Every structure is written in structure tokens, then in C-alpha cells.
Short mmCIF file of C-alpha atoms and ligand atoms in Angstrom, two decimals:
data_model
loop_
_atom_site.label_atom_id
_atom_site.label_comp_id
_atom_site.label_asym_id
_atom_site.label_seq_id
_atom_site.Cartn_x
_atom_site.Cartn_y
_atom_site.Cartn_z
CA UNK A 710 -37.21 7.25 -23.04
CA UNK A 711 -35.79 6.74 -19.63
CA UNK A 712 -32.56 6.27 -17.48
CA UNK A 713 -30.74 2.71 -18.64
CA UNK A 714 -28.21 1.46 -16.54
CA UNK A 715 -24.66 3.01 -17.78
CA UNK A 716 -21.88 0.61 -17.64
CA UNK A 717 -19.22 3.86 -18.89
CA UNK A 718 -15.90 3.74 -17.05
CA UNK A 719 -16.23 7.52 -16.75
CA UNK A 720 -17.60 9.99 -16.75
CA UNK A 721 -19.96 7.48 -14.85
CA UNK A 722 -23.54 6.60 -14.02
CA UNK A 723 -23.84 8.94 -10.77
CA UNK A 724 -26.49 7.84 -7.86
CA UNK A 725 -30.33 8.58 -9.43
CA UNK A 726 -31.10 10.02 -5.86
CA UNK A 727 -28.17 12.59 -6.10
CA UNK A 728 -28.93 13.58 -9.02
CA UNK A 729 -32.91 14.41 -8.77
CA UNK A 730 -31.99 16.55 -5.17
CA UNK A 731 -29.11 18.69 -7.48
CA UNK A 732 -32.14 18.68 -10.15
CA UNK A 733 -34.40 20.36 -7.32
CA UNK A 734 -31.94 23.04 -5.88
CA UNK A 735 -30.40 23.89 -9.25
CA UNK A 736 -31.81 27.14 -9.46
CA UNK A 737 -31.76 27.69 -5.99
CA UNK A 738 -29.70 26.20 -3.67
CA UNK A 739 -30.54 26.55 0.15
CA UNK A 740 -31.44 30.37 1.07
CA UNK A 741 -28.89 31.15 -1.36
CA UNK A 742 -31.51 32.63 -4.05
CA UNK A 743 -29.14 31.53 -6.72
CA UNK A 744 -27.38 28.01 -7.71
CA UNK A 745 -24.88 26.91 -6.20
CA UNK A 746 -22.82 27.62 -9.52
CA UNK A 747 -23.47 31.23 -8.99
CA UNK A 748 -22.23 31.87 -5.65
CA UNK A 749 -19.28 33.02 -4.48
CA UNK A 750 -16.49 30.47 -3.34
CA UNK A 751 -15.52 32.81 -0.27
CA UNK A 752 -19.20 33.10 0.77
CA UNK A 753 -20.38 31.50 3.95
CA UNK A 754 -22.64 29.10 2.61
CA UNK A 755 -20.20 27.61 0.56
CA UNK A 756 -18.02 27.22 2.76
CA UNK A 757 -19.36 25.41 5.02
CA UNK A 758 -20.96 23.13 2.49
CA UNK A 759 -17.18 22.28 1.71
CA UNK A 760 -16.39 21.84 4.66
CA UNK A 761 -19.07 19.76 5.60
CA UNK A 762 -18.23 17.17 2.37
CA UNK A 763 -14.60 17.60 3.31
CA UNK A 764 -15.81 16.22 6.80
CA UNK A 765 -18.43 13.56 5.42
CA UNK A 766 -15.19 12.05 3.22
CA UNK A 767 -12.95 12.27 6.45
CA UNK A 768 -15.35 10.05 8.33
CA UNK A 769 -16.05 7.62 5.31
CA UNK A 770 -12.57 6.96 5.18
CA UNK A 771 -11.33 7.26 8.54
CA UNK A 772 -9.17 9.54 7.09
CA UNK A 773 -6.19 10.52 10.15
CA UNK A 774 -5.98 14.09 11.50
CA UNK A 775 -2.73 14.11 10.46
CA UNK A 776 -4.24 13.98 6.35
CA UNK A 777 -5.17 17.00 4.57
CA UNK A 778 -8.27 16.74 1.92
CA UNK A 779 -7.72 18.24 -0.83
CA UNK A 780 -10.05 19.45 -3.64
CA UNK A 781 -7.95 20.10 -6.70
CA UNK A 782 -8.58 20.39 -10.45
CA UNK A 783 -6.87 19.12 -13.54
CA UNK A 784 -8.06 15.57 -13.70
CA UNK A 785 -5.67 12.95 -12.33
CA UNK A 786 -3.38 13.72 -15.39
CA UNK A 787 -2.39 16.70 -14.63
CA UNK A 788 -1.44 15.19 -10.78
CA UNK A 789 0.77 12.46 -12.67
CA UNK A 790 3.19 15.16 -13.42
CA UNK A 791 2.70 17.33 -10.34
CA UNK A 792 3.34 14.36 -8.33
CA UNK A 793 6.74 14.14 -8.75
CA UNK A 794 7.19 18.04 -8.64
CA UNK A 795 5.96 18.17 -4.77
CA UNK A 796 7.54 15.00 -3.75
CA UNK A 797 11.09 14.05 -5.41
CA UNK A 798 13.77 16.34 -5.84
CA UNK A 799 14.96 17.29 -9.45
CA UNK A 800 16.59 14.12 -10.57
CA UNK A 801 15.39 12.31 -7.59
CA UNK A 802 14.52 8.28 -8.16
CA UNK A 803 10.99 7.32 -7.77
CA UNK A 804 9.73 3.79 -7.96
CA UNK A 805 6.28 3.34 -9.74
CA UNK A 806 5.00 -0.26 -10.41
CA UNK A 807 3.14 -1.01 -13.30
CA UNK A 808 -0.22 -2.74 -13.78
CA UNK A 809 -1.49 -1.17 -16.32
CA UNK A 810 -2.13 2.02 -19.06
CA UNK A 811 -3.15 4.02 -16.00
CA UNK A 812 0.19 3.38 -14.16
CA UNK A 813 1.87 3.32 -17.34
CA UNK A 814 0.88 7.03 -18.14
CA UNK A 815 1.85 7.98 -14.74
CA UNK A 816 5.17 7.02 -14.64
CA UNK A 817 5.88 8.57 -17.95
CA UNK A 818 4.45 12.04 -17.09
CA UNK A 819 6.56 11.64 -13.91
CA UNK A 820 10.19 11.65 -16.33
CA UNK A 821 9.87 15.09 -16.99
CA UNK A 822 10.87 15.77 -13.39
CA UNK A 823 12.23 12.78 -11.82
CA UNK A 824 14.81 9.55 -12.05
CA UNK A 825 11.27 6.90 -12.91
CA UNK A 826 12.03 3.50 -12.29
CA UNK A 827 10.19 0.63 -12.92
CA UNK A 828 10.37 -0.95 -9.89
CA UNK A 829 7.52 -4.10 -10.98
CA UNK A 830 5.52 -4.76 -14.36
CA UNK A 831 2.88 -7.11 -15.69
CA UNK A 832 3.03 -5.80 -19.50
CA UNK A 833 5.15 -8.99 -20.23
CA UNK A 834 1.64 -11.03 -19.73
CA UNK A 835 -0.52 -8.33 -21.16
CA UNK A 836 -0.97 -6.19 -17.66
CA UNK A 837 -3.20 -9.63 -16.31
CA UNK A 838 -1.66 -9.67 -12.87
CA UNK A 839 -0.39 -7.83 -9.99
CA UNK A 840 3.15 -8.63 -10.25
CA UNK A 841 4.41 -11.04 -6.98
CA UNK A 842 5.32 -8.44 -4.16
CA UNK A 843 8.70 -10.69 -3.75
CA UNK A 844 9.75 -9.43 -7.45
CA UNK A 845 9.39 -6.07 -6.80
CA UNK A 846 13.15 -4.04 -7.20
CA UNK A 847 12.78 -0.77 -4.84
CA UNK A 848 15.25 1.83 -4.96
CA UNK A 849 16.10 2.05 -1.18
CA UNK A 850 16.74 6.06 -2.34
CA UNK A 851 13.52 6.21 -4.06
CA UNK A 852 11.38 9.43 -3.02
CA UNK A 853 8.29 7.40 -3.32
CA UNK A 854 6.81 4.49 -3.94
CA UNK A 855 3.50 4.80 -6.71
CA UNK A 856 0.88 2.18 -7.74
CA UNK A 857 -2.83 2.28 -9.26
CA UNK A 858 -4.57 0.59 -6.95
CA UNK A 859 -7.54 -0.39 -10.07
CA UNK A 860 -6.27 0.15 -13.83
CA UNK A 861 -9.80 1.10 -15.16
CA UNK A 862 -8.94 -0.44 -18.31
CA UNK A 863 -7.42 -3.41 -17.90
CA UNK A 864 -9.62 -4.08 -14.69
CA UNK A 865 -6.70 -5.44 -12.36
CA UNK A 866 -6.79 -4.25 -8.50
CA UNK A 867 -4.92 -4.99 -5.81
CA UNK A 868 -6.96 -6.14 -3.37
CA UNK A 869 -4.11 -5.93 -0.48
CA UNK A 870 -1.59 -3.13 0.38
CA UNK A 871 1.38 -3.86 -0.69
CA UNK A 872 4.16 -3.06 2.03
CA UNK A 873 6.92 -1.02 1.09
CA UNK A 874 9.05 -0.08 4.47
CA UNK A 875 9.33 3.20 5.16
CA UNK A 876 9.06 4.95 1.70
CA UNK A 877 6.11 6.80 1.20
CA UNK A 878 3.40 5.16 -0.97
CA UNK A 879 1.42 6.87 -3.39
CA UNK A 880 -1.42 5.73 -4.90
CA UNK A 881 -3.82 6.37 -7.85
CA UNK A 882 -7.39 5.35 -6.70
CA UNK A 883 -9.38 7.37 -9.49
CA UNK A 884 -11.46 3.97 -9.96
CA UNK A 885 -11.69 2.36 -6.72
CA UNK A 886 -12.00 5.27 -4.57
CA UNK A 887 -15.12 4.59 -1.92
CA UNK A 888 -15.57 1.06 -3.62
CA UNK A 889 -14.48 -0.19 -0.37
CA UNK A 890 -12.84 0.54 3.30
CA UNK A 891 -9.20 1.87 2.31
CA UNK A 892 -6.78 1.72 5.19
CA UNK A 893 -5.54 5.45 4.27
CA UNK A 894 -2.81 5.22 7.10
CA UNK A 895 -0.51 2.70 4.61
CA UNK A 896 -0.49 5.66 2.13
CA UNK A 897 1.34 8.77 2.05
CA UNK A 898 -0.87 9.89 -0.93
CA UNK A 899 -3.47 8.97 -2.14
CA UNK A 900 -5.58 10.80 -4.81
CA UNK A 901 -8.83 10.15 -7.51
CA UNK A 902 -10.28 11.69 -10.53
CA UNK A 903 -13.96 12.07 -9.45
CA UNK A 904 -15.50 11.12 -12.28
CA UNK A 905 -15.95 7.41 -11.34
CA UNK A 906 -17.33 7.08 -7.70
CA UNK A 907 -17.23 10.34 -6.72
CA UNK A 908 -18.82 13.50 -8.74
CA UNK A 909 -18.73 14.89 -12.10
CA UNK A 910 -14.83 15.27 -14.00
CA UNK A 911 -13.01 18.39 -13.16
CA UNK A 912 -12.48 17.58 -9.56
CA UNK A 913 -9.86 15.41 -7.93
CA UNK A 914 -9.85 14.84 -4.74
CA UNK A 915 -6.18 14.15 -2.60
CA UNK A 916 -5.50 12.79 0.77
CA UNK A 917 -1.99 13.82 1.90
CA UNK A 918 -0.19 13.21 5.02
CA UNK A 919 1.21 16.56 6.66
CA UNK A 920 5.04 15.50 6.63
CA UNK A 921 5.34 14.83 2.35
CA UNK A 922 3.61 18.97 2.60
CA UNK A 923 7.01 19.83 4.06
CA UNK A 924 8.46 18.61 0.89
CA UNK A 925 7.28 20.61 -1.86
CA UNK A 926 9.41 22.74 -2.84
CA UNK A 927 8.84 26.78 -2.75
CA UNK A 928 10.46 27.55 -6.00
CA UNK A 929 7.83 26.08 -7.85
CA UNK A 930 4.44 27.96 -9.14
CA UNK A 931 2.46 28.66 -6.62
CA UNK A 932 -0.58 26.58 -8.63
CA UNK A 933 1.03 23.58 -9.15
CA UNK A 934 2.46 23.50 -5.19
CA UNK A 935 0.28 21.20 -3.07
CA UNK A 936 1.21 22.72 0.65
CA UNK A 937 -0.31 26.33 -0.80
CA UNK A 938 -3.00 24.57 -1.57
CA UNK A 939 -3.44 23.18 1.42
CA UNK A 940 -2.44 26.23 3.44
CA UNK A 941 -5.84 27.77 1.58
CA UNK A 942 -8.26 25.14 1.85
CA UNK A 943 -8.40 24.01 -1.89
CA UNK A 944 -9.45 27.86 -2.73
CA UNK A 945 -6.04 29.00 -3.76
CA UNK A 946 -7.98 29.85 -6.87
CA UNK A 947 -11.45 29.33 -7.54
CA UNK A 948 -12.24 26.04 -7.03
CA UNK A 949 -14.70 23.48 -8.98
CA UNK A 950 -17.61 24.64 -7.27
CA UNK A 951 -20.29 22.69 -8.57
CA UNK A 952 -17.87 18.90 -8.63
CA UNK A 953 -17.33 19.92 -5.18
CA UNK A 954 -21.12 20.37 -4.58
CA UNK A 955 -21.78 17.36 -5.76
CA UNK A 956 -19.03 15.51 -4.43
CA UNK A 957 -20.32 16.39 -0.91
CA UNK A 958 -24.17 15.20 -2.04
CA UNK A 959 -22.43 11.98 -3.44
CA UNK A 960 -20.61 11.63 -0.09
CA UNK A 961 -24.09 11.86 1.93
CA UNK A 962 -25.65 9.19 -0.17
CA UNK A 963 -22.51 6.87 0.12
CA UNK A 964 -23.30 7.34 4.35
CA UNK A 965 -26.93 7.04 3.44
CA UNK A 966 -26.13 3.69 2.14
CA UNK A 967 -24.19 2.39 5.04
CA UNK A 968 -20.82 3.95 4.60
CA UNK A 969 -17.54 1.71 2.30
CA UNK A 970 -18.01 -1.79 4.31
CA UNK A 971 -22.11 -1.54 2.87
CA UNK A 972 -20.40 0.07 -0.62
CA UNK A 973 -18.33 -3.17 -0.15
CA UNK A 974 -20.41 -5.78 0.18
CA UNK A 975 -22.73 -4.57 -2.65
CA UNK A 976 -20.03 -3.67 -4.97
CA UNK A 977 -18.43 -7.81 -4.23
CA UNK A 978 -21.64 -8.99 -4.81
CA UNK A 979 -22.42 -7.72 -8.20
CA UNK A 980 -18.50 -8.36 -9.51
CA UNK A 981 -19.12 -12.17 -7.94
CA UNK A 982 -22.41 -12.54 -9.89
CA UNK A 983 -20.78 -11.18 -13.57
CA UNK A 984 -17.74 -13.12 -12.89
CA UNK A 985 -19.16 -16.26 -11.63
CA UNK A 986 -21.40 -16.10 -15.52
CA UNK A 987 -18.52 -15.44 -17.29
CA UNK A 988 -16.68 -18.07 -15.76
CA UNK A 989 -19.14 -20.68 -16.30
CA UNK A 990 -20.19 -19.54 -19.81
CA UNK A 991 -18.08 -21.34 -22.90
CA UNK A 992 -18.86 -17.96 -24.60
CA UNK A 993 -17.23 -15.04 -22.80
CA UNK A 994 -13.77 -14.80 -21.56
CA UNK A 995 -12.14 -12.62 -18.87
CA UNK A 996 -8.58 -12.68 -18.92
CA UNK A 997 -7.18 -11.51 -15.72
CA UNK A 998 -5.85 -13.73 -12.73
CA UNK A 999 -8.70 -14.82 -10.64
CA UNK A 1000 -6.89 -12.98 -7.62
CA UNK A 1001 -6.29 -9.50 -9.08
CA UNK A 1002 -9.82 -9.03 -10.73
CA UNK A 1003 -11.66 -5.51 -10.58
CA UNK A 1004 -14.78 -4.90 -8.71
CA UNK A 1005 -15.09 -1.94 -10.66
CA UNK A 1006 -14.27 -2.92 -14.06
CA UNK A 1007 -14.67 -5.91 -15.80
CA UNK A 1008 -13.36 -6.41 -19.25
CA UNK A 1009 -14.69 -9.27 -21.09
CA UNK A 1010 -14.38 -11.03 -24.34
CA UNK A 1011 -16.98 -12.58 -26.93
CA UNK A 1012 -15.66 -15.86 -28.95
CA UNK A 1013 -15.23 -13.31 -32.07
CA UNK A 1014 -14.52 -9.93 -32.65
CA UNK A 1015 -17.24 -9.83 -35.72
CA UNK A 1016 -19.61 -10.38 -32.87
CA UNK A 1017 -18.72 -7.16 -30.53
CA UNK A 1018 -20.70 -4.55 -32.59
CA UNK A 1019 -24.18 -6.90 -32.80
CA UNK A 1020 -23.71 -7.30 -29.35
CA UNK A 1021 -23.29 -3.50 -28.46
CA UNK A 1022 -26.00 -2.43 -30.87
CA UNK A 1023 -28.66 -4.76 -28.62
CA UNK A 1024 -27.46 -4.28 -25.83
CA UNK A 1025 -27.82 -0.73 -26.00
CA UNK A 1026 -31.27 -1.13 -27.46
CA UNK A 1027 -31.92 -3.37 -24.28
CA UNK A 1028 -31.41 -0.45 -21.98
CA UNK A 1029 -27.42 -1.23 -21.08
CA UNK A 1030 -25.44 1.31 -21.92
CA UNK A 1031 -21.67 1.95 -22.96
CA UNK A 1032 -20.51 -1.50 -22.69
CA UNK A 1033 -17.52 -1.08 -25.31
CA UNK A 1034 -14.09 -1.89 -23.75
CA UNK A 1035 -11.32 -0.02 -24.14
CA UNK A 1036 -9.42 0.92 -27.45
CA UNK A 1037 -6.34 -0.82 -25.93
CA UNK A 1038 -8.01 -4.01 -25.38
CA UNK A 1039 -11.01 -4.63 -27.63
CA UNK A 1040 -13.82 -6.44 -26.45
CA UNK A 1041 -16.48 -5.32 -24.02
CA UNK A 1042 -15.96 -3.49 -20.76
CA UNK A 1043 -18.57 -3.48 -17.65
CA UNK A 1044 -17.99 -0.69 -15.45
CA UNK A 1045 -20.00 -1.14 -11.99
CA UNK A 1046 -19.03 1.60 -10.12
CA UNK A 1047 -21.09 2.40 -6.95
CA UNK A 1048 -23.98 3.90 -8.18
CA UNK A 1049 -24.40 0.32 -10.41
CA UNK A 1050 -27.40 -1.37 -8.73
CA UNK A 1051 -27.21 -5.01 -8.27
CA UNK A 1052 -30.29 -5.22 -10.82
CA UNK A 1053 -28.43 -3.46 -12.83
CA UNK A 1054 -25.53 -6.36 -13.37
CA UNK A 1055 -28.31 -8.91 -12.78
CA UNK A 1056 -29.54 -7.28 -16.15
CA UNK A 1057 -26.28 -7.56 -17.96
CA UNK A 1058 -26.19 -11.18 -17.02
CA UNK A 1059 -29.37 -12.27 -18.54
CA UNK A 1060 -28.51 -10.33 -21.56
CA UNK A 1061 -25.45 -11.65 -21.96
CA UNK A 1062 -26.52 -15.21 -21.55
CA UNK A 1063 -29.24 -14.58 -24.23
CA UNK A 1064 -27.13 -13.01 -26.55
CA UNK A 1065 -24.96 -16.23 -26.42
CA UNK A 1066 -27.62 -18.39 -26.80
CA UNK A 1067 -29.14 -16.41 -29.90
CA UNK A 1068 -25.15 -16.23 -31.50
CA UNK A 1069 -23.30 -19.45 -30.12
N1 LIG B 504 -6.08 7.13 -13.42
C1 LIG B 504 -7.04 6.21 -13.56
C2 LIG B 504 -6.97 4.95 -12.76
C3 LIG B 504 -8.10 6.46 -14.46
O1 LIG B 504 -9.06 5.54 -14.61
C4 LIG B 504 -8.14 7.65 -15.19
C5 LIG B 504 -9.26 8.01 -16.14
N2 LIG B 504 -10.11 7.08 -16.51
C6 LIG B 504 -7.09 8.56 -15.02
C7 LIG B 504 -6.10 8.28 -14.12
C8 LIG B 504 -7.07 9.85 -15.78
O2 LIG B 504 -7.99 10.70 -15.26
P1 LIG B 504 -8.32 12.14 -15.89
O3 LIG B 504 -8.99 11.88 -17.19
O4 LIG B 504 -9.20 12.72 -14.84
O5 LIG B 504 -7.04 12.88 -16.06
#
């Protein structure tokens, strides 16, 4: 058997290239005469392998000087609810606008600690849209401003900034992440589980400006307090060594490939190409707004649901892996991260169209 192209929304299909150089230095990784799992965090060569993918992310995303990179752990759950912790006050309103589960889970970690209101929401048409920036009701005392850039599940992006004055804007980009240029400067924060475009789960990576560090607050643990983690480098305690390995090898082939703007232009061209065949097909159905569709995920429907499990036994059996949607939704769900090959969605298409010819 060999590698099929994996459509999972994550843990994702990672880039065959990274993962045949971690194959060759897994047992020993540079002069280290160990893996790179075995050394120590505080060593030199680690070090400055971190530093260098800390680097290689800064320059792939412009990121400003005045931005710390942070490599954290917990998956992006855990930062819903630490958000709020380092950023609002006890009791403090936040805004958080809703396009989806993603955003959805977010703001309801975030009660715990703060005054969440919902400041925008598309769940009235099924979380199809990004809600009109004209409707939007921010709290002029809000701490922050937070949105999911791409709701994995629903597959709804916004494919424009939204402006919010001068509060600072946070945003979830778990799934979107080095899909594209990101103008980092609009955000105050923005931060991604890894397990999508970026490395293997157990890593998140944050970009924070310096002035929100000033605002977490020192009577909190010392682990959950973003500005001691930046104060150490990410290696308050020991860090995800290996996601951050391969984060950095992950970041070399994204530059390899021509940086975001190439990542770009690839990752339009494949969401154009599904899109364009499900739009044109009688058979298959997407239902979000033409303007807020996913590059990165793309939910679809067949014309019955009796017909989702023939079609994800053969198209497994074709070589196209994982193409179930979401629980929440139903239906199928094609995740074409960056590591997705054109081919790859080229593949999909002709399935797809022979499936519906064989079923219609
Ligand atoms: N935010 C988004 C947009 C996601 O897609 C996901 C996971 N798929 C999460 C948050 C949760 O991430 P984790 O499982 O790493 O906590």
C-alpha cells in the first residue's frame, strides 16, 4: 500500500518531503548522536534550531519586531480559556463574533473569566456567512475583540480583516494559518493549533504584540501567564520538542515553495477547481455564501444522506482519504490544507464526478 491523499481536517496530511528528511534524522539528528526527541531543550543545538524556525515563521509572515513568537502547548482549547485570563480583567467585557463551532467554543470557554458578548453571529442561517461588518455591536469597553478567521467545520473564512478601531483583535487561525499572506500588524493576537498547516498536534504557535504582554496579570499561575512565557522563550517548561522540530522543517518547506503569496496561489487554485465542480454539478451542494467560502475546508453535500457511506467506502478504496464531514454538519468534508497537491483535488474531482454519474 502507499500514501493516498488525506483530505482530514486535522491532524492533517503533512508535506511528503518533510516527512521522509524527519524519517532520515530520526535516530540521529545533526551531530547530535541521538533524536531530536532525546535531547535536551536547554542544549545548544536545540536551541538554535528553535530559534532558527522561530526566525523562518517571522520572515514568512512578516511578523513586526514588536511580536513575540510563541511556542506553547495545550492545543488551541486550552488558549480559548487562557485568552481571556492574560487579556481582560476579571469581569471585564470581551466581544467575540461568531462564525462558527470553533468561535462558538471559544467564546464559551472565555465565560469562566470574562463579561463574553456576542458582538456578531451567523447561527441564525446555519453559520453560512460572515455576518455584514455594519451589524456588528462592539462594546466600546470591550478588552478585545476575537474572531476565527476559518471555522474548520463549517468552512467559512473571512477573506478581509475586519476593522475594529482601536481594540485589540484576536484571532483564531488554527486552519488558515500560512494558507496565505496575513497582514499580522491588524492583530493584537493571533494564534493556531499546528495540527493543520503547521506540524504535528501538541504545539500551538502565538504571535503577540509586546503592549497586550503588559497586561497579564501576575497573580495568575505562572503556566498559564503568557508574558513568563515569553520572558523564557517558550521553555518556561519543557517545551514540545519534537512539534517544534517539525514545525521549523514545515516552515523551510513552506519557503522552499515560494513563501504564503506561492502557498496562496496554489491553495486558490485547488479551492477554485472543487468549487467551480460543485457548482456546476446538479449532484453536490455547498452551502456557504459564495464570498465567505474556505480555501481550506470545503464541506459538501450529496443529493441523499443514504448515499454518504457508498461514497466514503470508494472513495477511500480510490486512494482519498478521510473525506467524512463533520458530526455537526453531515455530509462530506474536503480538507486541502497546504500540503494538498493540486493533483490531489484534481483527483477528488474526477471521483466525485464519477461517483455521480454511477449514483445520479
Ligand atoms: N480552532 C479551530 C479553528 C480548529 O479548527 C480547532 C481544531 N480543529 C481548534 C480550534 C481546536 O484545536 P485543538 O484541538 O488543538 O484544541
Amino acid at each position: 500500500m502507499s500514501r493516498a491523499y488525506n483530505f482530514s481536517a486535522g491532524p492533517a496530511a503533512l508535506p511528503e518531503e518533510v516527512l521522509r528528511q524527519a524519517q532520515a534524522e530520526l535516530l540521529e539528528w545533526g551531530g547530535a548522536r541521538a533524536s531530536v526527541m532525546e535531547v535536551s531543550h536547554r542544549g545548544k543545538a536545540f536551541i538554535a534550531m528553535a530559534e532558527e524556525a522561530e526566525r523562518d515563521l517571522r520572515e514568512l509572515l512578516s511578523v513586526p519586531a514588536n511580536y513575540k513568537i510563541l511556542f506553547l502547548q495545550g492545543g488551541a482549547t486550552q488558549h480559548f480559556a487562557q485568552l481571556p485570563m492574560n487579556f481582560a480583567q476579571r469581569g471585564q467585557a470581551v466581544d467575540y463574533v461568531l462564525t462558527g463551532d470553533w468561535s462558538e467554543k471559544a467564546a464559551k470557554e472565555a465565560r469562566a473569566w470574562a463579561d463574553v458578548r456576542i458582538a456578531a453571529s451567523s447561527s441564525n442561517s446555519n453559520y453560512d456567512r460572515i455576518p455584514a461588518r455594519e451589524t456588528w455591536q462592539l462594546s466600546a469597553d470591550a478588552a478585545y475583540v476575537h474572531i476565527t478567521p476559518n471555522e474548520t467545520i463549517r468552512g467559512v473564512e473571512f477573506h478581509a480583516v475586519p476593522d475594529v478601531g482601536n481594540v485589540p483583535l484576536i484571532g483564531d487561525v488554527s486552519s488558515t494559518i500560512l494558507s496565505r499572506p496575513l497582514d499580522v500588524s491588524r492583530y493584537a493576537v493571533l494564534y493556531a493549533g499546528a495540527q493543520k498547516n503547521i506540524g504535528p498536534s501538541g504545539l500551538v504557535v502565538m504571535l503577540v504584540r509586546d503592549d497586550l504582554l503588559d497586561r497579564c496579570p501576575g497573580n495568575i499561575a505562572k503556566i498559564f501567564n503568557y508574558a513568563e512565557h515569553a520572558a523564557q522563550g517558550s521553555m518556561l517548561n519543557t517545551p514540545n520538542t519534537w512539534g517544534w522540530y517539525l514545525a521549523g522543517l514545515v516552515f523551510k518547506w513552506v519557503k522552499a515553495q515560494g513563501g504564503v503569496a506561492a502557498m496562496a496561489q496554489r491553495n486558490r487554485a485547488k479551492a477554485e477547481l472543487l468549487y467551480d465542480y460543485i457548482d456546476g454539478s446538479a449532484y453536490y451542494r455547498n452551502p456557504v455564501e459564495h464570498s465567505a467560502r474556505s480555501w481550506m475546508n470545503v464541506p459538501f453535500t450529496l443529493p441523499s444522506e443514504e448515499l454518504d457511506a457508498r461514497f466514503l467506502k470508494e472513495s477511500e478504496a480510490a486512494g482519498l482519504l478521510a473525506l467524512k464531514g463533520h458530526r455537526a454538519v453531515g455530509g462530506m468534508r474536503a480538507s486541502i490544507y497546504n500540503a494538498m497537491p493540486l493533483e490531489g483535488v484534481q483527483a477528488l474531482v474526477d471521483f466525485m464526478r464519477d461517483f455521480a454519474q454511477r449514483n445520479g
